[in-house]
Amino acid sequence: MEPVIKNNKWKLGWIAGILLAGLFALKLFTIITGSIPKQPNLLLITLDTLRPDHLSVYGYQKETSPSLSKLGKDSFVFEKAFTVATNSGPSHATLLTGLYPAQHGLVDNGQRIQVPTLAETLSQTGYDTAGFVGYYALGEESGLDAGFKDFEYHPIASHDHDEKKDDLKGFNATTGWLKSWTKTPVDSRSPFFVWMHVQNIHESYDPPSPYNSMFGQISGLQELEGFEGEFDVRCANDLAKAWRAGILPSRFKQEVMALYDGEIRLVDDQLGRIFAMLKSMGAYDNTVIVVVSDHGEILFELYENGFYKKGPGHTARYTDASMQVPMIIKPAKTHELNKKQRIKQMVSTIDLVPTLVQLLGLPIPLDLPGVSLVNSMRQPDSAAIREKIYFQESPHGVEYIGLRTEQWKFVIKVKDGNESSLLIDLINDPNENFNSKSITRTREFEASLKAWKKNMGSVNKRRELSDEMKQALKDGGYLRE
Amino acid sequence: MSYMLNKPFPPRRVFFVLLIIDVGVGALHLLYSSDPKIGSFFNLAHEENLPTWYSSFQFLLVAVAGIFCYLVERAGEKHKSGSWGWLIVALCMLGLAIDETFQFHEALINQVMSGQAGENLRHYFGVTKDTDSLLWTVVFAPGMILAGTGLIMFYYSRFQSNRFLYRLSITPLIFLALSAGLEFLEAKILSYPAEDPMIRYRQLIFVEEMAELFAASLFVWIHYQYWVWKGSHYQFSDAGEL
């Protein structure tokens, strides 16, 4: 006869099992019967082509952005934020996925995203989603509409030098959507995720009245020595031709700045209207508001290194003028991030998605290359968030890959199989004019980029542009015959 | 009728045969799961195909061996207490075999997740509607813990004079716990807006399903080993050799 199991062991075993099962059951019961805390809304505003140094909140002397300054008082203002790409499509796809262009597949305007987006995730977790874009390359063909229940494309009429009546169509569509959202009874209302892409600031700088004369008087059409036909400072093509030909008189530069600032002020007034509306709806406190741009803009900076294409614009120019972006994050009141501060450490737009995911109370995806900035928002004086900012894209089939540290910037260009590189010492050459000869640094950064690229992986599929997209890119000055 | 085997097929060999089949099923998955025509039939992540039928068959074997353990115990020791436990174990294993093929647990979890409870669970665990059925491991965790405890206690009561068998009996339970944990992780991973969550998902589901197959093979071994061991034990006892 086998020995009989000892009673106390038997009891202990069962007690342990029942206790564990009971604890699990109790936790499940509290989860299932509990009420879901109200998740914050998310308003993501991407201001195309906006340089931070033209915003009052970043120290600009002209009053271009009183509404953003006001928002800044409730927000964390990131003083050194950099984009991962200088083209709108790749950069926006990063803002919506938290992945580098090679990872999400939209490496150039006209390409299509190949991974799920934040909107899809939020839509699946019960968010009411809407997207309003002002640029064709961010429209349905790009795949960035995925996850948005409502998605609208509103081109900016003034960029075609048409009548100015449609300049505000995107803003009006956004406010209209928000108004309809408020009509849903509070108890059955889902939190919203609204993405508003604003194209107004992008060239051509041609704001409607009164913004066209708010920061200076603008000349009308006129003859310009060496310029074929009449010169119109409000026309991006005229401006580019005259500038590249070296025949643009300096007085026009002030006019261009005034027009650029006018566009910013127009946008800022509209944003003020939206923020006021959120307040009157009672939704401001429970809404995470993010204001960020996809890239900056070169406004008459000249670079002697010869690495970049000359003239105005931003694409494929990896100077701080086109890479530094404003990034303002207003948390919801429930986040209890009460001590609003300016964050001085370098951050990247790749960090935005993990930050937002954490602020919305969702688990931070393991595969995202960015880091959540919430910890830095809790302790603004903490150590460097990242020592290197990486960037990468393939505008017009030319591959650019690079990194930026506090002191150095290193860019590799691969065109038709030929590789060239640029090394800038940002401390001793802040205007980014000269290619540094440091072989040690070059080797170090080459190795860093190689390792980063290897770790990053790639979806590596490039598709042919559709005719409609080709036309849209030509219209936007991104594609030439 | 005798339930004691005169020349039993060695239990360890039975286990190795099953193990080879397990590995074969895993290999077929790796080789053919991405094939557009026949992939679904070998895919460990899919239902109503070779891996699920094989898994059902394994649990059926566990149940049958369990019944023989009951019979051999009853035949050997008329008054041994708790022999009926084998019938419960066999019934549970039969339930698992049926569930493997018909996926009743999925229908049940879909019911749970369609209501307010589901909303709360999705929110708490941060998973999306598309993947919430994978949360069945969480919802049924209290029941599974109780069942696991019961099984450990029962095996202890049967195998206390055979330490090897008792230690062995813990292993499939660990594999099943691992499998449940991985299924929960899959729900989380598929909810991420990541580069390609399917890559990680496919890796996890492979490990998860293989752990389940190994667990079932181990259960077959344990039950069969006990049946053979008890059978020979009673035979020798009857002959006065023990």
XYZ file of C-alpha atoms in Angstrom:
723
model
C 0.000 0.000 0.000
C 1.368 3.428 -0.933
C 1.787 5.994 1.821
C -1.250 8.235 2.169
C -0.650 11.805 1.211
C -0.072 13.971 4.260
C -3.154 15.988 5.060
C -1.388 19.292 5.698
C 0.499 19.194 2.386
C -2.734 18.450 0.623
C -4.457 21.330 2.330
C -1.575 23.737 1.756
C -1.475 22.923 -1.938
C -5.168 23.521 -2.359
C -5.110 26.696 -0.256
C -2.271 28.107 -2.386
C -4.084 27.242 -5.619
C -7.434 28.577 -4.468
C -5.824 31.729 -3.096
C -4.023 32.408 -6.376
C -7.137 31.692 -8.442
C -9.168 33.858 -6.052
C -6.765 36.781 -6.393
C -6.918 36.519 -10.182
C -10.702 36.302 -10.102
C -10.924 39.320 -7.787
C -8.689 41.392 -10.052
C -10.707 40.350 -13.095
C -13.916 41.235 -11.290
C -12.660 44.740 -10.481
C -11.509 45.218 -14.097
C -14.746 43.968 -15.597
C -17.097 45.837 -13.272
C -15.021 49.028 -13.008
C -15.641 52.121 -15.057
C -13.175 53.040 -17.764
C -11.325 56.254 -16.972
C -12.003 58.902 -19.556
C -9.172 58.681 -22.079
C -7.860 62.028 -23.241
C -8.559 63.357 -26.715
C -5.670 63.940 -29.069
C -5.345 66.883 -31.421
C -2.259 66.565 -33.609
C -1.529 69.730 -35.551
C 1.243 69.467 -38.127
C 2.259 72.824 -39.552
C 4.038 72.205 -42.824
C 7.332 74.068 -43.374
C 7.311 75.976 -40.096
C 10.612 77.094 -38.607
C 10.599 77.377 -34.824
C 12.655 80.567 -34.890
C 9.732 82.386 -36.527
C 7.436 81.694 -33.586
C 7.084 84.073 -30.649
C 7.094 81.117 -28.266
C 10.603 80.297 -29.520
C 11.797 83.886 -29.037
C 10.943 85.520 -32.384
C 10.604 89.284 -31.952
C 7.612 89.696 -34.277
C 4.162 88.801 -32.970
C 3.597 85.954 -35.409
C 2.011 83.530 -32.999
C 0.172 84.810 -29.920
C -2.113 81.767 -29.798
C 0.815 79.334 -29.804
C 2.508 81.437 -27.108
C -0.624 81.081 -25.024
C -0.712 77.344 -25.692
C 2.972 77.206 -24.748
C 2.118 78.313 -21.212
C 0.056 75.131 -20.760
C 2.583 72.980 -22.587
C 6.030 71.525 -22.745
C 8.049 73.345 -25.374
C 10.878 71.319 -26.894
C 13.620 73.734 -27.849
C 15.755 71.332 -29.846
C 13.431 69.067 -31.791
C 14.560 67.690 -35.143
C 12.740 65.942 -37.936
C 13.810 62.603 -39.419
C 13.097 63.747 -42.993
C 12.856 67.012 -44.919
C 10.097 65.877 -47.243
C 6.482 66.160 -46.088
C 5.419 62.603 -46.918
C 8.205 60.685 -45.136
C 8.220 63.102 -42.227
C 4.458 62.913 -41.659
C 4.480 59.140 -41.973
C 7.037 59.116 -39.155
C 4.850 61.431 -37.069
C 1.982 58.968 -37.511
C 3.876 55.696 -37.042
C 6.909 56.396 -34.873
C 9.078 54.628 -37.476
C 11.869 55.800 -39.744
C 11.065 56.174 -43.465
C 12.863 52.940 -44.401
C 10.701 51.177 -41.816
C 7.318 52.629 -42.771
C 8.039 52.576 -46.499
C 7.121 56.163 -47.364
C 10.694 57.193 -48.195
C 9.675 59.893 -50.660
C 6.605 61.922 -51.512
C 4.355 59.802 -53.674
C 5.271 56.533 -52.000
C 2.825 54.597 -49.849
C 3.040 53.696 -46.191
C 3.338 49.939 -45.547
C 2.734 49.638 -41.817
C -0.125 50.345 -39.412
C -0.467 53.884 -38.088
C -1.294 55.454 -34.751
C -4.737 56.306 -36.132
C -5.444 52.637 -36.777
C -4.449 51.692 -33.261
C -6.486 54.487 -31.700
C -9.462 53.708 -33.907
C -9.325 50.091 -32.762
C -9.149 51.141 -29.126
C -12.378 53.117 -29.507
C -11.219 56.566 -30.609
C -13.319 58.653 -32.948
C -10.819 59.623 -35.644
C -10.643 62.335 -38.282
C -7.869 63.621 -40.519
C -7.703 66.846 -42.542
C -4.775 67.336 -44.862
C -3.780 70.146 -47.176
C -1.285 68.383 -49.390
C -1.976 65.704 -51.980
C 1.065 63.575 -51.051
C -0.469 63.087 -47.597
C -3.811 62.031 -49.060
C -5.341 58.630 -49.610
C -2.671 57.515 -52.079
C -0.064 57.772 -49.326
C -2.018 55.389 -47.101
C -1.886 57.934 -44.273
C -5.686 57.991 -44.264
C -5.680 54.508 -42.688
C -7.537 54.428 -39.394
C -9.307 57.753 -39.905
C -13.058 57.380 -39.979
C -13.330 60.773 -41.653
C -10.532 61.911 -43.922
C -10.564 65.030 -46.092
C -8.109 66.747 -48.399
C -8.393 70.512 -48.703
C -5.812 72.115 -51.005
C -4.720 75.684 -50.340
C -6.097 77.930 -53.043
C -3.612 80.731 -52.495
C -0.753 78.511 -53.565
C -2.221 78.580 -57.026
C -2.572 82.373 -56.680
C -6.325 81.957 -56.960
C -8.866 83.806 -54.941
C -8.131 83.517 -51.239
C -11.555 82.325 -50.164
C -10.483 78.680 -49.753
C -7.399 79.288 -47.595
C -9.322 78.385 -44.468
C -11.147 75.326 -45.767
C -9.045 72.872 -43.741
C -9.518 74.844 -40.526
C -13.250 75.120 -41.112
C -13.534 71.407 -41.786
C -11.717 70.681 -38.519
C -13.857 73.003 -36.421
C -16.984 71.637 -38.131
C -15.979 68.104 -37.211
C -15.237 69.084 -33.609
C -18.619 70.793 -33.372
C -20.397 67.663 -34.576
C -18.401 65.629 -32.052
C -19.721 67.757 -29.198
C -23.288 66.982 -30.270
C -22.843 63.347 -29.195
C -24.100 62.901 -25.609
C -21.198 62.961 -23.147
C -21.896 59.460 -21.803
C -21.797 57.775 -25.193
C -19.023 59.940 -26.618
C -15.709 58.356 -27.602
C -12.497 60.332 -27.207
C -11.292 61.850 -30.462
C -8.065 61.784 -32.394
C -7.948 64.588 -34.912
C -4.979 65.151 -37.186
C -4.944 68.555 -38.831
C -2.225 69.112 -41.394
C -1.817 72.791 -42.287
C -0.270 73.576 -45.658
C -0.682 77.374 -45.581
C 2.868 78.195 -44.438
C 4.433 76.145 -47.248
C 5.564 78.045 -50.355
C 4.270 79.982 -52.177
C 4.139 82.519 -49.373
C 0.999 84.292 -50.382
C -1.378 84.906 -47.492
C -4.698 86.678 -47.962
C -5.443 90.108 -46.567
C -4.778 91.377 -43.880
C -1.912 88.906 -43.383
C -0.237 89.869 -46.654
C 0.710 93.276 -45.262
C 0.808 92.597 -41.521
C 4.610 92.368 -41.297
C 5.609 94.697 -44.142
C 4.508 96.147 -47.431
C 4.758 93.853 -50.425
C 5.667 94.997 -53.918
C 3.394 94.234 -56.803
C 4.427 92.676 -60.129
C 7.497 94.396 -61.530
C 10.429 94.169 -63.857
C 13.599 92.756 -62.340
C 16.956 93.161 -63.987
C 18.050 89.861 -65.488
C 14.656 88.241 -64.873
C 12.565 87.086 -67.785
C 9.005 88.425 -67.575
C 7.407 90.110 -64.594
C 8.669 89.158 -61.167
C 6.137 88.255 -58.458
C 7.624 87.883 -54.978
C 4.554 85.842 -53.925
C 5.309 83.210 -56.536
C 7.635 80.403 -55.379
C 8.943 79.711 -58.877
C 9.816 83.363 -59.520
C 11.490 83.587 -56.164
C 13.534 80.433 -56.684
C 14.643 81.455 -60.178
C 15.734 84.944 -59.114
C 17.452 83.717 -55.974
C 19.363 80.931 -57.679
C 20.368 83.322 -60.466
C 21.715 85.717 -57.811
C 19.607 88.614 -59.069
C 17.196 88.933 -56.138
C 17.650 92.365 -54.519
C 17.958 92.224 -50.724
C 14.781 94.280 -50.208
C 12.783 91.324 -51.505
C 14.204 89.125 -48.805
C 12.436 91.229 -46.186
C 9.241 90.967 -48.203
C 9.539 87.197 -48.390
C 10.041 87.041 -44.630
C 7.008 89.264 -44.131
C 4.875 86.993 -46.316
C 6.157 83.865 -44.516
C 5.378 85.494 -41.168
C 1.967 86.535 -42.477
C 1.161 82.922 -43.290
C 2.215 81.939 -39.783
C 0.001 84.593 -38.230
C -2.965 83.477 -40.342
C -2.475 79.928 -39.131
C -1.981 81.070 -35.549
C -5.250 83.015 -35.562
C -7.072 79.946 -36.820
C -5.418 77.784 -34.180
C -6.493 80.320 -31.557
C -10.055 79.892 -32.801
C -9.775 76.100 -32.430
C -8.235 76.292 -28.940
C -10.982 78.716 -27.847
C -13.581 76.362 -29.242
C -12.110 73.423 -27.323
C -12.281 75.528 -24.175
C -15.902 76.511 -24.786
C -16.713 72.831 -25.439
C -15.123 71.936 -22.110
C -12.722 69.619 -23.945
C -9.492 71.647 -23.706
C -8.346 70.242 -20.353
C -8.887 66.641 -21.443
C -7.204 67.056 -24.811
C -3.552 66.378 -25.534
C -2.583 69.016 -28.079
C 0.549 68.609 -30.156
C 1.900 71.265 -32.465
C 4.803 70.153 -34.600
C 6.099 70.752 -38.093
C 7.319 68.225 -40.594
C 10.455 70.229 -41.456
C 11.722 73.774 -41.453
C 12.597 76.002 -44.394
C 15.694 77.612 -45.816
C 15.029 81.340 -45.864
C 18.007 82.816 -47.695
C 20.644 80.882 -45.782
C 23.554 80.092 -48.054
C 25.859 77.132 -47.547
C 29.331 77.181 -48.998
C 29.954 73.455 -48.662
C 28.357 72.757 -52.064
C 26.749 69.554 -50.796
C 23.176 70.773 -51.085
C 21.098 72.186 -53.900
C 21.142 75.995 -53.833
C 18.117 78.141 -53.259
C 14.961 78.261 -51.175
C 13.115 75.165 -50.003
C 13.809 72.345 -47.607
C 13.882 68.965 -49.361
C 17.238 67.176 -49.159
C 18.808 70.023 -47.238
C 19.884 68.696 -43.842
C 20.906 71.967 -42.280
C 19.317 72.995 -38.994
C 17.197 75.551 -40.859
C 15.298 72.740 -42.560
C 15.643 70.072 -39.882
C 14.805 71.883 -36.663
C 11.084 71.899 -35.958
C 8.827 73.367 -33.301
C 7.403 70.752 -30.954
C 4.845 71.788 -28.365
C 2.999 69.192 -26.305
C 0.117 70.158 -24.056
C -0.767 67.213 -21.819
C -4.244 66.607 -20.476
C -5.079 67.827 -16.989
C -5.390 64.233 -15.779
C -1.706 63.639 -16.530
C -0.873 65.895 -13.597
C 2.201 67.189 -15.382
C 1.658 70.505 -13.744
C 5.053 72.094 -13.932
C 5.201 73.159 -17.567
C 8.741 73.664 -18.741
C 10.935 74.159 -21.728
C 12.876 71.014 -22.581
C 16.392 71.809 -23.697
C 17.619 68.336 -24.620
C 17.735 67.149 -28.242
C 14.677 65.157 -29.272
C 13.477 63.713 -32.559
C 10.067 63.530 -34.183
C 10.563 59.749 -33.976
C 9.892 60.167 -30.234
C 6.428 61.615 -30.694
C 4.401 58.411 -31.176
C 5.752 56.638 -28.055
C 5.119 59.836 -26.096
C 1.536 60.100 -27.297
C 0.867 56.412 -26.783
C 1.992 56.758 -23.171
C -0.025 59.931 -22.630
C -3.121 58.140 -23.926
C -2.582 55.328 -21.448
C -1.700 52.657 -23.990
C 1.276 50.298 -23.789
C 4.361 51.619 -25.552
C 5.133 49.351 -28.494
C 8.312 47.386 -28.056
C 9.367 47.737 -31.673
C 9.340 51.520 -31.880
C 12.781 53.090 -32.252
C 11.808 56.308 -30.458
C 11.663 56.973 -26.742
C 8.737 58.368 -24.799
C 9.367 61.944 -23.678
C 6.969 61.676 -20.739
C 9.796 61.002 -18.292
C 11.572 64.126 -19.490
C 8.327 66.028 -19.051
C 8.209 64.818 -15.463
C 11.876 65.659 -14.880
C 12.837 68.309 -17.439
C 16.385 68.624 -16.153
C 17.132 64.931 -16.479
C 20.010 63.604 -18.577
C 20.142 63.757 -22.375
C 17.196 61.987 -23.971
C 19.268 60.937 -26.949
C 22.836 61.616 -27.949
C 22.211 61.166 -31.645
C 19.365 62.232 -33.898
C 19.102 60.082 -37.012
C 17.531 61.065 -40.286
C 16.942 59.219 -43.509
C 14.882 59.462 -46.687
C 15.189 59.049 -50.445
C 13.884 62.164 -52.194
C 13.816 61.788 -55.985
C 15.565 58.419 -55.705
C 18.668 59.836 -53.988
C 19.296 58.220 -50.635
C 20.242 60.427 -47.702
C 21.158 59.093 -44.301
C 22.652 61.040 -41.453
C 22.982 61.846 -37.811
C 23.272 64.893 -35.609
C 24.876 65.184 -32.197
C 25.200 68.336 -30.083
C 28.449 69.115 -31.887
C 28.447 67.222 -35.172
C 26.302 66.565 -38.173
C 27.170 63.853 -40.666
C 25.274 63.214 -43.899
C 25.822 60.518 -46.512
C 24.330 60.919 -49.971
C 24.068 57.974 -52.360
C 23.185 59.044 -55.891
C 23.366 56.635 -58.822
C 25.571 54.348 -56.730
C 28.054 57.122 -55.910
C 28.509 57.951 -52.255
C 29.513 61.344 -50.906
C 29.425 62.713 -47.402
C 29.381 65.922 -45.418
C 30.695 66.431 -41.896
C 29.810 69.648 -40.091
C 31.250 70.871 -36.800
C 28.194 72.677 -35.441
C 30.081 74.394 -32.629
C 32.927 75.850 -34.695
C 30.868 76.244 -37.856
C 27.281 77.045 -36.752
C 26.305 78.277 -40.219
C 27.159 74.838 -41.614
C 29.377 76.163 -44.364
C 32.395 73.872 -44.339
C 32.994 70.184 -44.731
C 35.127 69.207 -41.752
C 38.208 67.120 -42.475
C 38.110 65.029 -39.294
C 38.804 61.498 -40.489
C 38.323 60.056 -36.998
C 34.840 61.548 -36.735
C 33.948 60.518 -40.253
C 34.889 56.917 -39.528
C 33.076 56.957 -36.195
C 29.858 58.316 -37.696
C 30.051 56.052 -40.730
C 30.211 53.084 -38.354
C 27.322 54.509 -36.277
C 25.145 54.962 -39.337
C 25.996 51.517 -40.651
C 25.021 49.911 -37.336
C 21.887 52.041 -37.052
C 20.807 51.192 -40.583
C 21.363 47.502 -39.958
C 19.313 47.559 -36.751
C 16.587 49.671 -38.280
C 15.647 47.202 -41.019
C 13.721 48.220 -44.071
C 10.508 47.435 -45.887
C 12.438 48.172 -49.045
C 9.640 48.463 -51.555
C 9.477 51.410 -53.875
C 6.523 51.855 -56.175
C 5.900 53.764 -59.365
C 4.204 57.139 -58.961
C 0.660 57.460 -60.246
C 0.020 60.140 -62.883
C -2.141 62.077 -60.456
C 0.583 61.994 -57.815
C 3.216 63.058 -60.356
C 1.108 66.081 -61.246
C 0.510 66.923 -57.586
C 4.237 66.692 -56.837
C 5.038 68.899 -59.829
C 2.484 71.401 -58.601
C 4.084 71.376 -55.172
C 7.529 71.954 -56.646
C 8.733 68.491 -55.583
C 9.080 67.005 -59.014
C 10.536 68.465 -62.150
C 10.372 67.323 -65.760
C -10.487 -8.367 -19.018
C -6.927 -7.435 -18.061
C -5.777 -3.826 -18.231
C -2.220 -4.825 -17.398
C 0.114 -5.058 -20.369
C 2.266 -8.156 -20.638
C 4.726 -6.786 -23.152
C 4.092 -3.062 -23.155
C 5.601 -0.794 -25.762
C 8.223 1.129 -23.780
C 6.678 4.442 -22.607
C 9.853 6.384 -23.307
C 9.707 5.158 -26.912
C 6.087 6.255 -27.188
C 7.144 9.705 -26.034
C 9.975 9.880 -28.538
C 7.660 8.871 -31.373
C 5.250 11.647 -30.373
C 8.134 14.070 -29.991
C 9.299 13.298 -33.514
C 5.788 13.903 -34.802
C 5.681 17.195 -32.820
C 8.901 18.304 -34.447
C 7.571 17.141 -37.816
C 4.425 19.233 -37.387
C 6.616 22.212 -36.451
C 8.851 21.607 -39.471
C 5.853 21.388 -41.830
C 4.686 24.727 -40.432
C 8.077 26.322 -41.033
C 8.336 24.882 -44.517
C 4.841 25.343 -45.880
C 2.833 27.797 -43.736
C 3.492 30.651 -46.158
C 2.450 28.614 -49.200
C -0.702 30.247 -50.622
C -2.273 26.899 -51.573
C -1.462 24.436 -48.810
C -0.030 26.781 -46.157
C -3.220 26.997 -44.147
C -3.293 23.214 -43.693
C 0.066 23.217 -41.909
C -0.089 26.606 -40.219
C 0.147 26.386 -36.438
C -1.669 29.706 -36.145
C -4.735 28.447 -38.012
C -7.614 26.221 -36.948
C -9.191 23.112 -38.468
C -5.974 21.815 -39.966
C -3.279 19.216 -39.357
C -1.746 20.764 -36.193
C -5.126 21.187 -34.456
C -6.302 17.693 -35.409
C -2.997 16.251 -34.242
C -3.244 18.177 -30.987
C -6.794 16.869 -30.492
C -5.538 13.350 -31.154
C -2.790 13.800 -28.559
C -5.241 14.910 -25.865
C -7.507 12.037 -26.837
C -4.577 9.669 -26.218
C -3.998 11.352 -22.837
C -7.669 10.818 -21.959
C -7.653 7.165 -23.055
C -4.428 6.491 -21.120
C -6.048 8.201 -18.125
C -9.011 5.844 -18.297
C -6.636 2.865 -18.365
C -4.825 4.315 -15.341
C -8.189 4.306 -13.551
C -8.944 0.759 -14.611
C -5.508 -0.553 -13.716
C -5.711 1.110 -10.303
C -9.180 -0.276 -9.670
C -8.068 -3.730 -10.779
C -4.960 -3.648 -8.587
C -6.227 -2.030 -5.438
C -9.959 -2.199 -4.937
C -9.890 0.159 -2.009
C -7.359 2.704 -3.208
C -8.981 6.061 -2.593
C -9.255 8.732 -5.260
C -9.009 6.484 -8.313
C -12.081 8.281 -9.686
C -9.752 11.291 -10.088
C -8.365 9.602 -13.208
C -11.826 9.726 -14.729
C -12.022 13.472 -14.075
C -8.558 13.957 -15.565
C -9.584 11.848 -18.587
C -12.765 13.890 -18.945
C -10.816 17.156 -18.819
C -8.361 15.884 -21.419
C -11.238 14.744 -23.600
C -12.675 18.257 -23.225
C -9.356 19.737 -24.348
C -9.287 17.355 -27.334
C -12.768 18.441 -28.395
C -11.996 22.118 -27.762
C -8.817 21.934 -29.833
C -10.887 21.029 -32.884
C -14.067 22.969 -32.253
C -12.573 26.025 -30.482
C -15.360 26.409 -27.925
C -13.175 28.668 -25.795
C -12.973 31.172 -28.655
C -16.763 31.306 -29.020
C -17.053 31.825 -25.281
C -14.455 34.578 -25.127
C -16.062 36.327 -28.092
C -19.291 36.415 -26.085
C -17.484 37.930 -23.108
C -15.602 40.482 -25.222
C -18.713 41.680 -27.051
C -20.126 43.324 -23.923
C -19.063 46.009 -21.447
C -16.748 43.503 -19.749
C -14.862 43.243 -23.036
C -14.566 47.031 -23.321
C -13.090 47.173 -19.836
C -10.687 44.307 -20.482
C -9.482 45.794 -23.770
C -8.879 49.116 -22.107
C -7.106 47.623 -19.099
C -4.808 45.375 -21.089
C -4.352 47.838 -23.937
C -5.386 45.501 -26.748
C -7.471 46.158 -29.812
C -10.771 44.610 -30.873
C -9.051 42.562 -33.574
C -6.891 40.695 -31.096
C -9.005 40.620 -27.948
C -10.004 36.965 -28.362
C -6.408 36.144 -27.439
C -7.273 37.427 -23.951
C -9.071 34.164 -23.199
C -6.050 33.097 -21.173
C -6.619 36.049 -18.841
C -10.378 35.590 -18.540
C -10.113 31.886 -17.850
C -6.994 32.217 -15.681
C -8.767 31.550 -12.325
C -10.296 28.355 -13.729
C -7.002 27.304 -15.271
C -5.130 27.914 -12.010
C -7.665 25.799 -10.115
C -7.455 23.056 -12.722
C -3.650 23.190 -12.601
C -3.654 23.004 -8.817
C -6.059 20.094 -8.915
C -3.890 18.284 -11.436
C -0.688 18.850 -9.428
C -2.398 17.613 -6.251
C -3.860 14.623 -8.008
C -0.577 13.630 -9.632
C 1.141 14.050 -6.259
C -1.385 11.696 -4.663
C -0.738 9.105 -7.404
C 2.981 9.513 -8.004
C 4.314 10.142 -4.519
C 6.157 6.870 -4.510
C 7.567 7.559 -7.984
C 9.456 10.829 -7.776
C 10.492 10.671 -11.412
C 6.908 10.560 -12.609
C 5.860 13.327 -10.247
C 8.636 15.666 -11.372
C 7.853 14.792 -14.955
C 4.181 15.623 -14.418
C 5.061 19.246 -13.542
C 6.781 19.787 -16.907
C 3.712 19.776 -19.198
C 1.961 22.128 -16.795
C 4.888 24.539 -17.122
C 4.668 24.242 -20.910
C 0.928 24.976 -20.828
C 1.473 27.985 -18.540
C 4.148 29.235 -20.949
C 1.773 28.715 -23.845
C -0.961 30.733 -22.095
C 1.469 33.529 -21.268
C 2.654 33.709 -24.872
C -0.914 33.878 -26.149
C -1.463 36.919 -23.923
C 1.738 38.496 -25.270
C 0.519 37.903 -28.826
C -2.600 39.984 -28.107
C -0.406 42.822 -26.870
C 2.049 42.642 -29.753
C -0.647 42.607 -32.418
C -2.129 45.754 -30.871
C 1.038 47.753 -31.432
C 1.410 50.139 -34.345
C 4.851 48.699 -34.943
C 6.960 48.027 -37.995
C 5.571 44.580 -38.522
C 3.970 43.055 -35.431
C 3.147 39.958 -37.518
C 6.810 38.929 -37.548
C 6.950 38.864 -33.736
C 3.485 37.290 -33.617
C 4.518 34.465 -35.915
C 7.593 33.767 -33.806
C 5.563 33.723 -30.601
C 2.748 31.596 -31.962
C 5.247 29.030 -33.190
C 6.796 28.710 -29.726
C 3.357 28.765 -28.103
C 1.886 26.003 -30.264
C 5.000 23.864 -30.039
C 4.915 24.179 -26.226
C 1.319 22.944 -26.338
C 2.236 19.961 -28.514
C 5.175 19.050 -26.244
C 2.923 19.332 -23.193
C 0.388 16.956 -24.701
C 3.138 14.460 -25.638
C 4.469 14.611 -22.087
C 0.983 13.967 -20.684
C 0.681 10.880 -22.916
C 4.052 9.659 -21.670
C 3.170 10.249 -18.005
C -0.212 8.544 -18.158
C 1.075 5.652 -20.219
C 4.141 5.251 -18.003
C 1.904 5.119 -14.919
C -0.401 2.617 -16.557
C 2.545 0.361 -17.476
C 4.274 0.871 -14.123
C 1.142 0.146 -12.090
C 0.282 -2.770 -14.323
C 3.634 -4.437 -13.835
C 3.581 -3.505 -10.141
C 0.259 -5.288 -9.555
C 1.240 -8.242 -11.726
C 4.379 -8.767 -9.692
C 2.448 -8.170 -6.467
C -0.073 -10.827 -7.444
C 2.784 -13.251 -8.053
C 4.231 -12.445 -4.676
C 7.417 -11.012 -6.152
C 7.178 -7.610 -4.503
